[in-house]
Amino acid sequence: DFDFADRVERVEPSATLAISNLAGELEADGVDVVDLSVGEPDFPTPQNVVEAGQDAMASGHTGYTSSNGVPELREAIAEKLRGDGIDCTSDNVIVTPGGKQALFETFQSLIDDGDEVVLLDPAWVSYEAMAKLAGGSLNRVDLAPYDFQLEPALDDLSEAVSDETELLVVNSPSNPTGAVYSDDALEGVRDLAVEHDITVISDEIYEQITYGVEPTSLASLDGMGDRTVTINGFSKAYSMTGWRLGYLCAPEELVSQAAKLHSHSVSCAVNFVQHAGIEALENTDEAVTEMRDAFRERRDMLVDLFADHDVDVPVGDGAFYMMIPVDDDDQAWCEGAIEDAHVATVPGSAFGSPGYARISYAASEERLREAVERLAEHDYI
Ligand code: PLP
């Protein structure tokens, strides 16, 4: 018998696991499942990025790099962030194997047992797990009554936060809602963060995937530069999920703490992957535009298709997810939808918002159309 650490026992296995297990079992039986549960773009990594990775590997970029990352990549990241209005240099940047690791290092650097972490629900599943692993206590603000927008929820947020709040997590564009928060909403966050001396994680991993709106970087707002950890990554923008590349940008004193966790755990992100990352940052405008346009068309198509079935979807202006309203027992709805209609989605309760199901539209128009038809045919919508 093992005597497991409290911190791992505090964390539940991912609620999406039940769905992917069901999907896997059905597929093993030869059933054609439309899988809208996955959070990854359905496009190949742009060819020039693949080649940059291959060239870097072939030319010997195969050893460890300096722990915080290859200097040219850190500089390219800092330049990108300065373009977003963030006052930073490469000294503020740690390159990580995925945005997830950057988030993990941030939680571990800031949260002690009992420290309060505020999440805006529905929130991406891993924030809760990371907060709990670090010993944090969760305080959640529900955006569902406000069509997942933050601005109308600012009064609720103001009531939730206090001088006891250590960390607030903001994710715009949002997984799972696709919501992009307005400048007024972000300024409201800034005012509360300054008033109560709160550190804010701004997870901007979907920042390149927006439709007709320009997302604002929280750290670019007056008063936020020295209290924001900006998280980003290459997975979603450049369809590079399996390459594992991301970063954090934070005040130097935080960087030096996170750098200890980084060097004693992952050592560094993969060397040739970091070189491919430079190409991704510098030469992918066309590929990113193509993916963005495709996502936008699918979103619009899906919203229309659901409207035809009287399903009113709160439409977000970014990412490639939407939350559709379903039965109160969303877990049962999702299990039924996969068993009967062979359409895989994720229950909203996994994100803290029961009564919804998350649909990822990182799938072809044909498959999305098929999914809506099947859901309608089996009376799920
Ligand atoms: N943040 C959000 C909101 C996400 O949805 C994801 C991936 O699903 C990540 C961070 C982490 O992505 P990665 O570790 O692939 O960079």
Tab-separated table of C-alpha atoms and ligand atoms in Angstrom:
chain	number	residue	atom	x	y	z
A	1	ASP	CA	0.000	0.000	0.000
A	2	PHE	CA	1.158	3.493	-0.843
A	3	ASP	CA	0.747	6.430	1.456
A	4	PHE	CA	-0.061	9.032	-1.167
A	5	ALA	CA	0.611	12.712	-0.741
A	6	ASP	CA	-2.415	14.794	0.247
A	7	ARG	CA	-1.863	17.109	-2.686
A	8	VAL	CA	-2.460	14.443	-5.330
A	9	GLU	CA	-5.393	12.981	-3.460
A	10	ARG	CA	-7.035	16.426	-3.437
A	11	VAL	CA	-7.253	16.394	-7.233
A	12	GLU	CA	-9.936	14.516	-9.180
A	13	PRO	CA	-9.142	12.745	-12.409
A	14	SER	CA	-10.305	14.828	-15.362
A	15	ALA	CA	-14.099	14.739	-15.810
A	16	THR	CA	-13.531	14.609	-19.534
A	17	LEU	CA	-11.949	11.208	-19.076
A	18	ALA	CA	-15.330	9.471	-18.804
A	19	ILE	CA	-16.304	10.954	-22.158
A	20	SER	CA	-13.095	10.059	-23.951
A	21	ASN	CA	-13.250	6.537	-22.492
A	22	LEU	CA	-16.795	6.132	-23.801
A	23	ALA	CA	-15.773	7.508	-27.190
A	24	GLY	CA	-12.781	5.158	-27.267
A	25	GLU	CA	-14.915	2.113	-26.444
A	26	LEU	CA	-17.442	2.962	-29.150
A	27	GLU	CA	-14.743	3.593	-31.719
A	28	ALA	CA	-13.090	0.284	-30.848
A	29	ASP	CA	-16.451	-1.308	-31.696
A	30	GLY	CA	-16.316	0.337	-35.099
A	31	VAL	CA	-18.765	3.163	-34.330
A	32	ASP	CA	-18.222	6.461	-36.154
A	33	VAL	CA	-18.078	9.033	-33.326
A	34	VAL	CA	-18.097	12.762	-34.098
A	35	ASP	CA	-15.629	13.892	-31.481
A	36	LEU	CA	-16.218	17.518	-30.511
A	37	SER	CA	-14.598	17.103	-27.127
A	38	VAL	CA	-11.019	17.840	-28.094
A	39	GLY	CA	-9.223	21.106	-27.502
A	40	GLU	CA	-6.823	21.077	-30.406
A	41	PRO	CA	-6.863	22.666	-33.850
A	42	ASP	CA	-7.531	20.182	-36.657
A	43	PHE	CA	-4.896	21.744	-38.936
A	44	PRO	CA	-1.336	20.606	-39.586
A	45	THR	CA	1.505	22.682	-38.131
A	46	PRO	CA	2.517	25.205	-40.845
A	47	GLN	CA	5.099	23.601	-43.122
A	48	ASN	CA	7.755	26.322	-42.645
A	49	VAL	CA	7.593	25.728	-38.899
A	50	VAL	CA	7.990	21.972	-39.369
A	51	GLU	CA	11.000	22.619	-41.601
A	52	ALA	CA	12.542	25.040	-39.112
A	53	GLY	CA	12.266	22.304	-36.480
A	54	GLN	CA	13.788	19.710	-38.801
A	55	ASP	CA	16.624	22.040	-39.803
A	56	ALA	CA	17.362	22.863	-36.176
A	57	MET	CA	17.468	19.184	-35.289
A	58	ALA	CA	19.663	18.352	-38.289
A	59	SER	CA	22.071	21.153	-37.503
A	60	GLY	CA	22.658	19.924	-33.993
A	61	HIS	CA	20.268	21.869	-31.785
A	62	THR	CA	19.697	18.742	-29.767
A	63	GLY	CA	21.256	19.435	-26.382
A	64	TYR	CA	19.945	21.245	-23.333
A	65	THR	CA	19.372	24.959	-23.786
A	66	SER	CA	19.782	27.531	-21.051
A	67	SER	CA	17.010	26.717	-18.633
A	68	ASN	CA	14.793	29.740	-19.262
A	69	GLY	CA	15.029	29.253	-23.007
A	70	VAL	CA	17.037	29.989	-26.142
A	71	PRO	CA	17.945	33.711	-26.047
A	72	GLU	CA	16.705	34.399	-29.613
A	73	LEU	CA	13.299	32.914	-28.796
A	74	ARG	CA	13.010	34.759	-25.494
A	75	GLU	CA	13.882	37.960	-27.343
A	76	ALA	CA	11.306	37.226	-30.090
A	77	ILE	CA	8.661	36.573	-27.423
A	78	ALA	CA	9.513	39.791	-25.565
A	79	GLU	CA	9.273	41.700	-28.844
A	80	LYS	CA	5.856	40.181	-29.575
A	81	LEU	CA	4.652	41.116	-26.088
A	82	ARG	CA	6.002	44.656	-26.379
A	83	GLY	CA	3.871	44.854	-29.539
A	84	ASP	CA	0.892	44.000	-27.313
A	85	GLY	CA	1.773	46.946	-25.088
A	86	ILE	CA	3.532	44.988	-22.329
A	87	ASP	CA	6.648	46.624	-20.908
A	88	CYS	CA	9.110	43.701	-20.825
A	89	THR	CA	12.443	42.301	-21.932
A	90	SER	CA	13.632	38.746	-22.466
A	91	ASP	CA	14.567	38.705	-18.746
A	92	ASN	CA	10.841	38.567	-17.969
A	93	VAL	CA	10.303	35.451	-20.083
A	94	ILE	CA	10.560	31.737	-19.295
A	95	VAL	CA	10.050	29.356	-22.213
A	96	THR	CA	8.191	26.241	-21.083
A	97	PRO	CA	7.060	22.894	-22.521
A	98	GLY	CA	3.511	24.163	-23.170
A	99	GLY	CA	1.479	26.919	-21.588
A	100	LYS	CA	0.346	24.366	-19.029
A	101	GLN	CA	3.807	24.133	-17.502
A	102	ALA	CA	4.015	27.927	-17.403
A	103	LEU	CA	0.742	27.987	-15.446
A	104	PHE	CA	1.916	25.199	-13.160
A	105	GLU	CA	5.135	27.038	-12.300
A	106	THR	CA	3.144	30.213	-11.614
A	107	PHE	CA	0.711	28.505	-9.210
A	108	GLN	CA	3.558	26.702	-7.463
A	109	SER	CA	5.506	29.952	-7.095
A	110	LEU	CA	2.623	31.966	-5.628
A	111	ILE	CA	0.197	29.728	-3.771
A	112	ASP	CA	0.714	28.421	-0.241
A	113	ASP	CA	-1.667	26.255	1.777
A	114	GLY	CA	-4.934	28.126	2.260
A	115	ASP	CA	-4.186	30.989	-0.153
A	116	GLU	CA	-7.283	32.136	-2.002
A	117	VAL	CA	-7.453	31.681	-5.777
A	118	VAL	CA	-10.395	33.282	-7.613
A	119	LEU	CA	-11.661	31.662	-10.814
A	120	LEU	CA	-14.232	32.967	-13.277
A	121	ASP	CA	-16.623	30.129	-14.063
A	122	PRO	CA	-16.842	28.360	-16.354
A	123	ALA	CA	-13.071	27.999	-16.120
A	124	TRP	CA	-10.666	25.683	-17.904
A	125	VAL	CA	-10.370	22.464	-15.895
A	126	SER	CA	-6.690	22.624	-15.046
A	127	TYR	CA	-6.839	25.902	-13.102
A	128	GLU	CA	-8.731	24.193	-10.302
A	129	ALA	CA	-6.377	21.232	-10.278
A	130	MET	CA	-3.291	23.455	-10.253
A	131	ALA	CA	-4.677	25.620	-7.467
A	132	LYS	CA	-5.485	22.544	-5.368
A	133	LEU	CA	-2.120	20.909	-6.018
A	134	ALA	CA	-0.499	24.047	-4.646
A	135	GLY	CA	-2.794	23.959	-1.582
A	136	GLY	CA	-4.921	26.929	-2.588
A	137	SER	CA	-8.544	27.403	-1.643
A	138	LEU	CA	-10.937	28.227	-4.456
A	139	ASN	CA	-13.404	31.081	-4.639
A	140	ARG	CA	-15.470	31.001	-7.835
A	141	VAL	CA	-17.441	33.734	-9.576
A	142	ASP	CA	-20.147	32.523	-11.957
A	143	LEU	CA	-20.347	34.224	-15.360
A	144	ALA	CA	-23.122	31.924	-16.651
A	145	PRO	CA	-25.936	34.328	-15.628
A	146	TYR	CA	-24.279	36.987	-17.803
A	147	ASP	CA	-23.923	35.010	-21.032
A	148	PHE	CA	-20.334	34.337	-19.939
A	149	GLN	CA	-19.318	37.998	-20.174
A	150	LEU	CA	-17.170	39.533	-17.449
A	151	GLU	CA	-18.260	43.165	-17.573
A	152	PRO	CA	-21.768	42.568	-16.165
A	153	ALA	CA	-20.240	40.297	-13.501
A	154	LEU	CA	-17.821	42.906	-12.137
A	155	ASP	CA	-20.041	43.633	-9.124
A	156	ASP	CA	-20.049	39.917	-8.260
A	157	LEU	CA	-16.291	39.804	-8.694
A	158	SER	CA	-15.913	42.855	-6.498
A	159	GLU	CA	-17.875	41.078	-3.754
A	160	ALA	CA	-15.840	37.908	-4.122
A	161	VAL	CA	-12.354	39.381	-3.887
A	162	SER	CA	-10.789	40.813	-0.765
A	163	ASP	CA	-7.381	41.560	0.704
A	164	GLU	CA	-7.229	37.811	1.368
A	165	THR	CA	-7.250	37.050	-2.364
A	166	GLU	CA	-3.821	36.003	-3.586
A	167	LEU	CA	-4.465	35.183	-7.215
A	168	LEU	CA	-7.131	35.770	-9.864
A	169	VAL	CA	-7.134	33.850	-13.127
A	170	VAL	CA	-8.412	35.572	-16.273
A	171	ASN	CA	-8.619	33.654	-19.558
A	172	SER	CA	-9.673	35.723	-22.545
A	173	PRO	CA	-10.546	34.456	-25.141
A	174	SER	CA	-12.012	31.842	-22.858
A	175	ASN	CA	-11.925	28.089	-22.899
A	176	PRO	CA	-14.738	26.864	-22.661
A	177	THR	CA	-16.992	29.803	-23.664
A	178	GLY	CA	-15.088	31.618	-26.407
A	179	ALA	CA	-15.856	34.916	-24.638
A	180	VAL	CA	-13.442	37.794	-25.218
A	181	TYR	CA	-13.618	40.234	-22.322
A	182	SER	CA	-14.134	43.925	-23.076
A	183	ASP	CA	-11.595	46.604	-22.206
A	184	ASP	CA	-14.029	47.939	-19.608
A	185	ALA	CA	-14.156	44.506	-17.990
A	186	LEU	CA	-10.358	44.265	-17.913
A	187	GLU	CA	-10.089	47.744	-16.461
A	188	GLY	CA	-12.537	46.639	-13.779
A	189	VAL	CA	-10.259	43.697	-13.024
A	190	ARG	CA	-7.307	46.066	-12.861
A	191	ASP	CA	-9.050	48.339	-10.370
A	192	LEU	CA	-9.891	45.413	-8.072
A	193	ALA	CA	-6.425	43.884	-8.406
A	194	VAL	CA	-4.765	47.173	-7.469
A	195	GLU	CA	-7.202	47.844	-4.613
A	196	HIS	CA	-6.672	44.433	-3.011
A	197	ASP	CA	-3.081	43.832	-4.126
A	198	ILE	CA	-3.952	40.716	-6.137
A	199	THR	CA	-1.676	38.982	-8.634
A	200	VAL	CA	-3.470	38.140	-11.868
A	201	ILE	CA	-2.737	35.333	-14.295
A	202	SER	CA	-3.758	36.387	-17.780
A	203	ASP	CA	-3.964	33.235	-19.883
A	204	GLU	CA	-3.892	34.551	-23.439
A	205	ILE	CA	-3.354	31.260	-25.251
A	206	TYR	CA	-6.297	31.853	-27.638
A	207	GLU	CA	-5.344	35.463	-28.291
A	208	GLN	CA	-4.625	34.884	-32.013
A	209	ILE	CA	-7.994	33.212	-32.545
A	210	THR	CA	-10.505	36.074	-32.400
A	211	TYR	CA	-13.233	37.174	-34.759
A	212	GLY	CA	-13.473	40.880	-35.425
A	213	VAL	CA	-12.225	41.979	-32.014
A	214	GLU	CA	-8.731	42.846	-30.828
A	215	PRO	CA	-8.077	41.316	-27.419
A	216	THR	CA	-6.264	43.510	-24.906
A	217	SER	CA	-3.358	42.139	-22.883
A	218	LEU	CA	-4.088	42.688	-19.214
A	219	ALA	CA	-0.443	43.437	-18.439
A	220	SER	CA	-0.554	46.381	-20.852
A	221	LEU	CA	-3.014	48.269	-18.596
A	222	ASP	CA	-1.650	50.925	-16.236
A	223	GLY	CA	-0.916	49.385	-12.855
A	224	MET	CA	-0.924	45.782	-14.124
A	225	GLY	CA	2.654	45.359	-15.387
A	226	ASP	CA	4.040	44.514	-11.969
A	227	ARG	CA	1.182	42.222	-10.881
A	228	THR	CA	0.365	40.204	-14.018
A	229	VAL	CA	1.714	36.885	-15.211
A	230	THR	CA	0.993	36.618	-18.922
A	231	ILE	CA	0.682	33.047	-20.171
A	232	ASN	CA	0.779	32.080	-23.806
A	233	GLY	CA	1.726	29.157	-26.000
A	234	PHE	CA	2.143	27.854	-29.500
A	235	SER	CA	-0.374	24.974	-29.333
A	236	LYS	CA	-3.495	26.781	-30.446
A	237	ALA	CA	-2.266	29.711	-32.545
A	238	TYR	CA	0.078	27.649	-34.720
A	239	SER	CA	-1.517	24.224	-34.347
A	240	MET	CA	1.489	22.912	-32.413
A	241	THR	CA	-0.142	21.012	-29.545
A	242	GLY	CA	2.263	18.072	-29.643
A	243	TRP	CA	5.402	20.191	-29.858
A	244	ARG	CA	4.856	21.388	-26.283
A	245	LEU	CA	5.927	25.002	-26.343
A	246	GLY	CA	4.676	27.946	-24.313
A	247	TYR	CA	5.880	30.706	-22.040
A	248	LEU	CA	5.232	33.002	-19.151
A	249	CYS	CA	6.103	36.673	-18.875
A	250	ALA	CA	6.250	38.096	-15.370
A	251	PRO	CA	8.074	40.614	-13.164
A	252	GLU	CA	11.704	39.525	-12.701
A	253	GLU	CA	11.358	38.642	-9.003
A	254	LEU	CA	8.634	36.142	-9.927
A	255	VAL	CA	10.674	34.855	-12.864
A	256	SER	CA	13.574	34.041	-10.559
A	257	GLN	CA	11.309	31.957	-8.288
A	258	ALA	CA	9.585	30.157	-11.163
A	259	ALA	CA	12.991	29.563	-12.772
A	260	LYS	CA	13.960	27.381	-9.809
A	261	LEU	CA	10.920	25.153	-10.317
A	262	HIS	CA	11.618	25.133	-14.032
A	263	SER	CA	15.284	24.129	-13.786
A	264	HIS	CA	14.613	21.458	-11.136
A	265	SER	CA	11.733	19.888	-13.077
A	266	VAL	CA	11.794	20.178	-16.873
A	267	SER	CA	15.310	21.725	-17.183
A	268	CYS	CA	14.273	23.407	-20.442
A	269	ALA	CA	11.853	23.172	-23.354
A	270	VAL	CA	13.036	20.983	-26.248
A	271	ASN	CA	15.892	22.682	-28.060
A	272	PHE	CA	14.863	22.272	-31.735
A	273	VAL	CA	11.234	22.964	-30.816
A	274	GLN	CA	12.311	26.341	-29.451
A	275	HIS	CA	13.972	27.076	-32.788
A	276	ALA	CA	10.761	26.170	-34.604
A	277	GLY	CA	9.005	28.555	-32.215
A	278	ILE	CA	11.038	31.485	-33.541
A	279	GLU	CA	9.801	30.686	-37.070
A	280	ALA	CA	6.234	30.336	-35.765
A	281	LEU	CA	6.352	33.780	-34.157
A	282	GLU	CA	7.938	35.448	-37.153
A	283	ASN	CA	6.543	33.818	-40.306
A	284	THR	CA	3.057	32.444	-39.908
A	285	ASP	CA	0.715	35.388	-40.517
A	286	GLU	CA	-0.878	33.725	-43.529
A	287	ALA	CA	-1.380	30.336	-41.892
A	288	VAL	CA	-2.832	31.916	-38.750
A	289	THR	CA	-5.252	33.997	-40.843
A	290	GLU	CA	-6.414	30.914	-42.739
A	291	MET	CA	-7.084	28.973	-39.542
A	292	ARG	CA	-8.834	31.941	-37.940
A	293	ASP	CA	-11.089	32.405	-40.980
A	294	ALA	CA	-11.988	28.704	-40.999
A	295	PHE	CA	-12.852	28.748	-37.282
A	296	ARG	CA	-15.000	31.824	-37.761
A	297	GLU	CA	-16.980	30.244	-40.604
A	298	ARG	CA	-17.577	27.138	-38.535
A	299	ARG	CA	-18.667	29.121	-35.517
A	300	ASP	CA	-21.166	31.112	-37.585
A	301	MET	CA	-22.440	27.962	-39.254
A	302	LEU	CA	-22.902	26.156	-35.938
A	303	VAL	CA	-24.696	29.060	-34.299
A	304	ASP	CA	-27.129	29.133	-37.257
A	305	LEU	CA	-27.625	25.369	-37.177
A	306	PHE	CA	-28.361	25.407	-33.451
A	307	ALA	CA	-30.700	28.379	-33.901
A	308	ASP	CA	-32.638	26.295	-36.454
A	309	HIS	CA	-33.282	23.896	-33.559
A	310	ASP	CA	-34.146	26.721	-31.145
A	311	VAL	CA	-30.910	26.332	-29.238
A	312	ASP	CA	-29.749	29.808	-28.320
A	313	VAL	CA	-25.970	29.772	-27.942
A	314	PRO	CA	-24.162	32.607	-26.121
A	315	VAL	CA	-21.716	33.401	-28.915
A	316	GLY	CA	-18.111	34.193	-28.087
A	317	ASP	CA	-15.747	36.155	-30.304
A	318	GLY	CA	-12.757	33.891	-29.884
A	319	ALA	CA	-11.174	30.474	-29.339
A	320	PHE	CA	-12.902	27.472	-30.954
A	321	TYR	CA	-15.400	26.508	-28.285
A	322	MET	CA	-18.997	27.237	-27.454
A	323	MET	CA	-21.155	26.263	-24.512
A	324	ILE	CA	-24.598	25.091	-25.540
A	325	PRO	CA	-27.413	24.995	-22.988
A	326	VAL	CA	-28.484	21.392	-22.245
A	327	ASP	CA	-30.317	19.555	-19.435
A	328	ASP	CA	-29.547	20.388	-15.796
A	329	ASP	CA	-27.831	17.028	-15.575
A	330	ASP	CA	-25.220	17.852	-18.191
A	331	GLN	CA	-23.122	14.800	-17.331
A	332	ALA	CA	-26.059	12.509	-18.211
A	333	TRP	CA	-26.802	14.576	-21.327
A	334	CYS	CA	-23.202	14.211	-22.549
A	335	GLU	CA	-23.086	10.495	-21.811
A	336	GLY	CA	-26.410	10.005	-23.590
A	337	ALA	CA	-25.339	12.140	-26.556
A	338	ILE	CA	-22.287	10.002	-27.072
A	339	GLU	CA	-24.042	6.664	-26.532
A	340	ASP	CA	-27.128	7.416	-28.625
A	341	ALA	CA	-26.095	10.091	-31.116
A	342	HIS	CA	-22.392	9.225	-31.162
A	343	VAL	CA	-21.427	12.857	-30.617
A	344	ALA	CA	-18.772	13.551	-27.990
A	345	THR	CA	-18.909	16.823	-26.017
A	346	VAL	CA	-17.715	17.840	-22.543
A	347	PRO	CA	-20.134	18.486	-19.651
A	348	GLY	CA	-20.201	22.084	-18.476
A	349	SER	CA	-19.940	20.923	-14.873
A	350	ALA	CA	-16.331	19.933	-15.617
A	351	PHE	CA	-15.720	23.690	-15.956
A	352	GLY	CA	-17.909	24.683	-13.013
A	353	SER	CA	-21.038	25.401	-15.117
A	354	PRO	CA	-23.645	22.652	-14.972
A	355	GLY	CA	-26.451	22.789	-17.515
A	356	TYR	CA	-24.171	23.287	-20.505
A	357	ALA	CA	-22.055	21.168	-22.815
A	358	ARG	CA	-18.846	22.400	-24.397
A	359	ILE	CA	-18.491	21.926	-28.100
A	360	SER	CA	-15.147	22.311	-29.795
A	361	TYR	CA	-15.493	23.398	-33.397
A	362	ALA	CA	-11.981	22.333	-34.310
A	363	ALA	CA	-13.596	19.912	-36.774
A	364	SER	CA	-14.631	20.115	-40.443
A	365	GLU	CA	-17.901	21.797	-41.423
A	366	GLU	CA	-19.142	18.442	-42.654
A	367	ARG	CA	-18.548	16.784	-39.271
A	368	LEU	CA	-20.078	19.708	-37.396
A	369	ARG	CA	-23.185	19.537	-39.575
A	370	GLU	CA	-23.332	15.786	-38.972
A	371	ALA	CA	-23.090	16.333	-35.208
A	372	VAL	CA	-26.017	18.770	-35.101
A	373	GLU	CA	-28.116	16.452	-37.296
A	374	ARG	CA	-27.418	13.501	-35.036
A	375	LEU	CA	-28.182	15.455	-31.856
A	376	ALA	CA	-31.480	16.597	-33.362
A	377	GLU	CA	-32.365	13.145	-34.667
A	378	HIS	CA	-31.917	11.661	-31.180
A	379	ASP	CA	-33.783	14.509	-29.487
A	380	TYR	CA	-30.793	15.919	-27.651
A	381	ILE	CA	-31.590	19.365	-29.050
B	1	PLP	N1	-4.780	27.443	-21.202
B	1	PLP	C1	-5.951	27.094	-21.750
B	1	PLP	C2	-7.138	27.947	-21.480
B	1	PLP	C3	-6.054	25.950	-22.549
B	1	PLP	O1	-7.223	25.629	-23.099
B	1	PLP	C4	-4.906	25.162	-22.760
B	1	PLP	C5	-4.984	23.918	-23.538
B	1	PLP	O2	-6.006	23.275	-23.654
B	1	PLP	C6	-3.707	25.577	-22.174
B	1	PLP	C7	-3.678	26.707	-21.397
B	1	PLP	C8	-2.424	24.802	-22.281
B	1	PLP	O3	-2.033	24.482	-23.569
B	1	PLP	P1	-0.555	23.986	-23.873
B	1	PLP	O4	0.009	23.392	-22.643
B	1	PLP	O5	-0.730	22.989	-24.973
B	1	PLP	O6	0.215	25.206	-24.300
